[in-house]
Amino acid sequence: MVVVRIDDEGIWKVLNHVADHYHDLVPLRRRHLIRSQREVPTNDVTLLSKLKDSCIGLTSDFGVLKDQAQSVPNLSYTITDARNKVAAHERVK
């Protein structure tokens, strides 16, 4: 738990920090699933968008990227993250 205070100038000051957890930390092999650790790189979004435009399904595309990364944890994002980023990318087009 962290207790902070914002002073009149907008500067955050930590008043108290308790490092104890009431639960186990996420194992290293599962850290890629934590929302704050997931990011779909721009080049992957562009590639997935182009493959989708070529009528290649996102599930197949994700499999290719997974094989290149040699495993899912090395990708640092999930297929749902990829779908959301591709959809957002296409809305901007």
PDB file of C-alpha atoms in Angstrom:
ATOM      1  CA  MET A   1       0.000   0.000   0.000  1.00  0.00           C
ATOM      2  CA  VAL A   2       1.209   3.497  -0.820  1.00  0.00           C
ATOM      3  CA  VAL A   3      -0.064   6.690   0.770  1.00  0.00           C
ATOM      4  CA  VAL A   4       0.670   9.871  -1.175  1.00  0.00           C
ATOM      5  CA  ARG A   5      -0.115  13.523  -0.784  1.00  0.00           C
ATOM      6  CA  ILE A   6      -0.196  16.159  -3.510  1.00  0.00           C
ATOM      7  CA  ASP A   7       1.075  19.520  -2.335  1.00  0.00           C
ATOM      8  CA  ASP A   8      -0.140  22.937  -3.500  1.00  0.00           C
ATOM      9  CA  GLU A   9       2.381  22.930  -6.371  1.00  0.00           C
ATOM     10  CA  GLY A  10       1.119  19.589  -7.708  1.00  0.00           C
ATOM     11  CA  ILE A  11       4.118  17.592  -6.491  1.00  0.00           C
ATOM     12  CA  TRP A  12       3.367  14.083  -5.243  1.00  0.00           C
ATOM     13  CA  LYS A  13       5.018  13.063  -1.964  1.00  0.00           C
ATOM     14  CA  VAL A  14       5.017   9.497  -0.648  1.00  0.00           C
ATOM     15  CA  LEU A  15       3.974   9.526   3.003  1.00  0.00           C
ATOM     16  CA  ASN A  16       3.911   5.790   3.642  1.00  0.00           C
ATOM     17  CA  HIS A  17       4.792   2.612   1.746  1.00  0.00           C
ATOM     18  CA  VAL A  18       4.017  -0.907   2.953  1.00  0.00           C
ATOM     19  CA  ALA A  19       5.663  -3.547   0.760  1.00  0.00           C
ATOM     20  CA  ASP A  20       3.791  -6.529   2.248  1.00  0.00           C
ATOM     21  CA  HIS A  21       1.345  -8.274  -0.067  1.00  0.00           C
ATOM     22  CA  TYR A  22      -1.741 -10.218   0.978  1.00  0.00           C
ATOM     23  CA  HIS A  23      -1.337 -12.440  -2.088  1.00  0.00           C
ATOM     24  CA  ASP A  24       1.496 -14.155  -3.953  1.00  0.00           C
ATOM     25  CA  LEU A  25       3.231 -12.177  -6.664  1.00  0.00           C
ATOM     26  CA  VAL A  26       2.597 -13.179 -10.265  1.00  0.00           C
ATOM     27  CA  PRO A  27       5.028 -15.905 -11.388  1.00  0.00           C
ATOM     28  CA  LEU A  28       7.567 -14.869 -14.018  1.00  0.00           C
ATOM     29  CA  ARG A  29       6.026 -17.194 -16.615  1.00  0.00           C
ATOM     30  CA  ARG A  30       2.688 -15.341 -16.289  1.00  0.00           C
ATOM     31  CA  ARG A  31       3.873 -11.722 -16.103  1.00  0.00           C
ATOM     32  CA  HIS A  32       3.128 -11.152 -19.778  1.00  0.00           C
ATOM     33  CA  LEU A  33      -0.561 -11.367 -18.832  1.00  0.00           C
ATOM     34  CA  ILE A  34      -0.493  -8.382 -16.442  1.00  0.00           C
ATOM     35  CA  ARG A  35      -2.244  -5.470 -18.144  1.00  0.00           C
ATOM     36  CA  SER A  36       0.485  -2.956 -17.274  1.00  0.00           C
ATOM     37  CA  GLN A  37       3.113  -5.166 -18.921  1.00  0.00           C
ATOM     38  CA  ARG A  38       1.307  -5.639 -22.250  1.00  0.00           C
ATOM     39  CA  GLU A  39       2.061  -3.498 -25.278  1.00  0.00           C
ATOM     40  CA  VAL A  40       1.536  -4.246 -28.978  1.00  0.00           C
ATOM     41  CA  PRO A  41       4.426  -2.715 -30.954  1.00  0.00           C
ATOM     42  CA  THR A  42       3.475  -0.401 -33.831  1.00  0.00           C
ATOM     43  CA  ASN A  43       5.234  -2.587 -36.409  1.00  0.00           C
ATOM     44  CA  ASP A  44       3.183  -5.615 -35.264  1.00  0.00           C
ATOM     45  CA  VAL A  45      -0.046  -3.586 -35.502  1.00  0.00           C
ATOM     46  CA  THR A  46       0.866  -2.493 -39.033  1.00  0.00           C
ATOM     47  CA  LEU A  47       1.724  -6.062 -40.084  1.00  0.00           C
ATOM     48  CA  LEU A  48      -1.458  -7.504 -38.557  1.00  0.00           C
ATOM     49  CA  SER A  49      -3.556  -4.802 -40.214  1.00  0.00           C
ATOM     50  CA  LYS A  50      -2.013  -5.489 -43.640  1.00  0.00           C
ATOM     51  CA  LEU A  51      -2.494  -9.235 -43.255  1.00  0.00           C
ATOM     52  CA  LYS A  52      -6.113  -8.663 -42.227  1.00  0.00           C
ATOM     53  CA  ASP A  53      -6.615  -6.524 -45.354  1.00  0.00           C
ATOM     54  CA  SER A  54      -5.287  -9.528 -47.320  1.00  0.00           C
ATOM     55  CA  CYS A  55      -8.072 -11.688 -45.800  1.00  0.00           C
ATOM     56  CA  ILE A  56      -5.729 -13.580 -43.494  1.00  0.00           C
ATOM     57  CA  GLY A  57      -7.357 -14.088 -40.100  1.00  0.00           C
ATOM     58  CA  LEU A  58      -5.919 -12.532 -36.977  1.00  0.00           C
ATOM     59  CA  THR A  59      -5.640 -15.900 -35.242  1.00  0.00           C
ATOM     60  CA  SER A  60      -3.300 -17.127 -37.992  1.00  0.00           C
ATOM     61  CA  ASP A  61      -1.355 -13.859 -37.893  1.00  0.00           C
ATOM     62  CA  PHE A  62      -0.949 -14.138 -34.138  1.00  0.00           C
ATOM     63  CA  GLY A  63       0.365 -17.676 -34.603  1.00  0.00           C
ATOM     64  CA  VAL A  64       3.033 -16.396 -36.998  1.00  0.00           C
ATOM     65  CA  LEU A  65       4.118 -13.684 -34.552  1.00  0.00           C
ATOM     66  CA  LYS A  66       4.130 -16.226 -31.709  1.00  0.00           C
ATOM     67  CA  ASP A  67       6.368 -18.550 -33.746  1.00  0.00           C
ATOM     68  CA  GLN A  68       8.754 -15.676 -34.540  1.00  0.00           C
ATOM     69  CA  ALA A  69       8.928 -14.752 -30.854  1.00  0.00           C
ATOM     70  CA  GLN A  70       9.430 -18.476 -30.042  1.00  0.00           C
ATOM     71  CA  SER A  71       6.669 -18.431 -27.391  1.00  0.00           C
ATOM     72  CA  VAL A  72       3.662 -16.418 -26.238  1.00  0.00           C
ATOM     73  CA  PRO A  73       5.377 -14.836 -23.176  1.00  0.00           C
ATOM     74  CA  ASN A  74       7.978 -13.316 -25.501  1.00  0.00           C
ATOM     75  CA  LEU A  75       5.228 -11.454 -27.380  1.00  0.00           C
ATOM     76  CA  SER A  76       4.307  -9.282 -24.371  1.00  0.00           C
ATOM     77  CA  TYR A  77       0.654  -9.047 -25.438  1.00  0.00           C
ATOM     78  CA  THR A  78      -2.388 -11.260 -25.909  1.00  0.00           C
ATOM     79  CA  ILE A  79      -4.480 -11.885 -29.006  1.00  0.00           C
ATOM     80  CA  THR A  80      -7.211  -9.699 -27.480  1.00  0.00           C
ATOM     81  CA  ASP A  81      -4.708  -6.841 -27.151  1.00  0.00           C
ATOM     82  CA  ALA A  82      -3.751  -7.359 -30.802  1.00  0.00           C
ATOM     83  CA  ARG A  83      -7.396  -7.339 -31.941  1.00  0.00           C
ATOM     84  CA  ASN A  84      -8.077  -4.129 -30.013  1.00  0.00           C
ATOM     85  CA  LYS A  85      -4.994  -2.372 -31.409  1.00  0.00           C
ATOM     86  CA  VAL A  86      -5.741  -3.446 -34.999  1.00  0.00           C
ATOM     87  CA  ALA A  87      -9.348  -2.243 -34.658  1.00  0.00           C
ATOM     88  CA  ALA A  88      -8.164   1.104 -33.257  1.00  0.00           C
ATOM     89  CA  HIS A  89      -5.573   1.376 -36.046  1.00  0.00           C
ATOM     90  CA  GLU A  90      -8.234   0.767 -38.700  1.00  0.00           C
ATOM     91  CA  ARG A  91     -10.580   3.367 -37.183  1.00  0.00           C
ATOM     92  CA  VAL A  92      -7.825   5.967 -37.551  1.00  0.00           C
ATOM     93  CA  LYS A  93      -7.138   5.104 -41.221  1.00  0.00           C
TER      94      LYS A  93
END
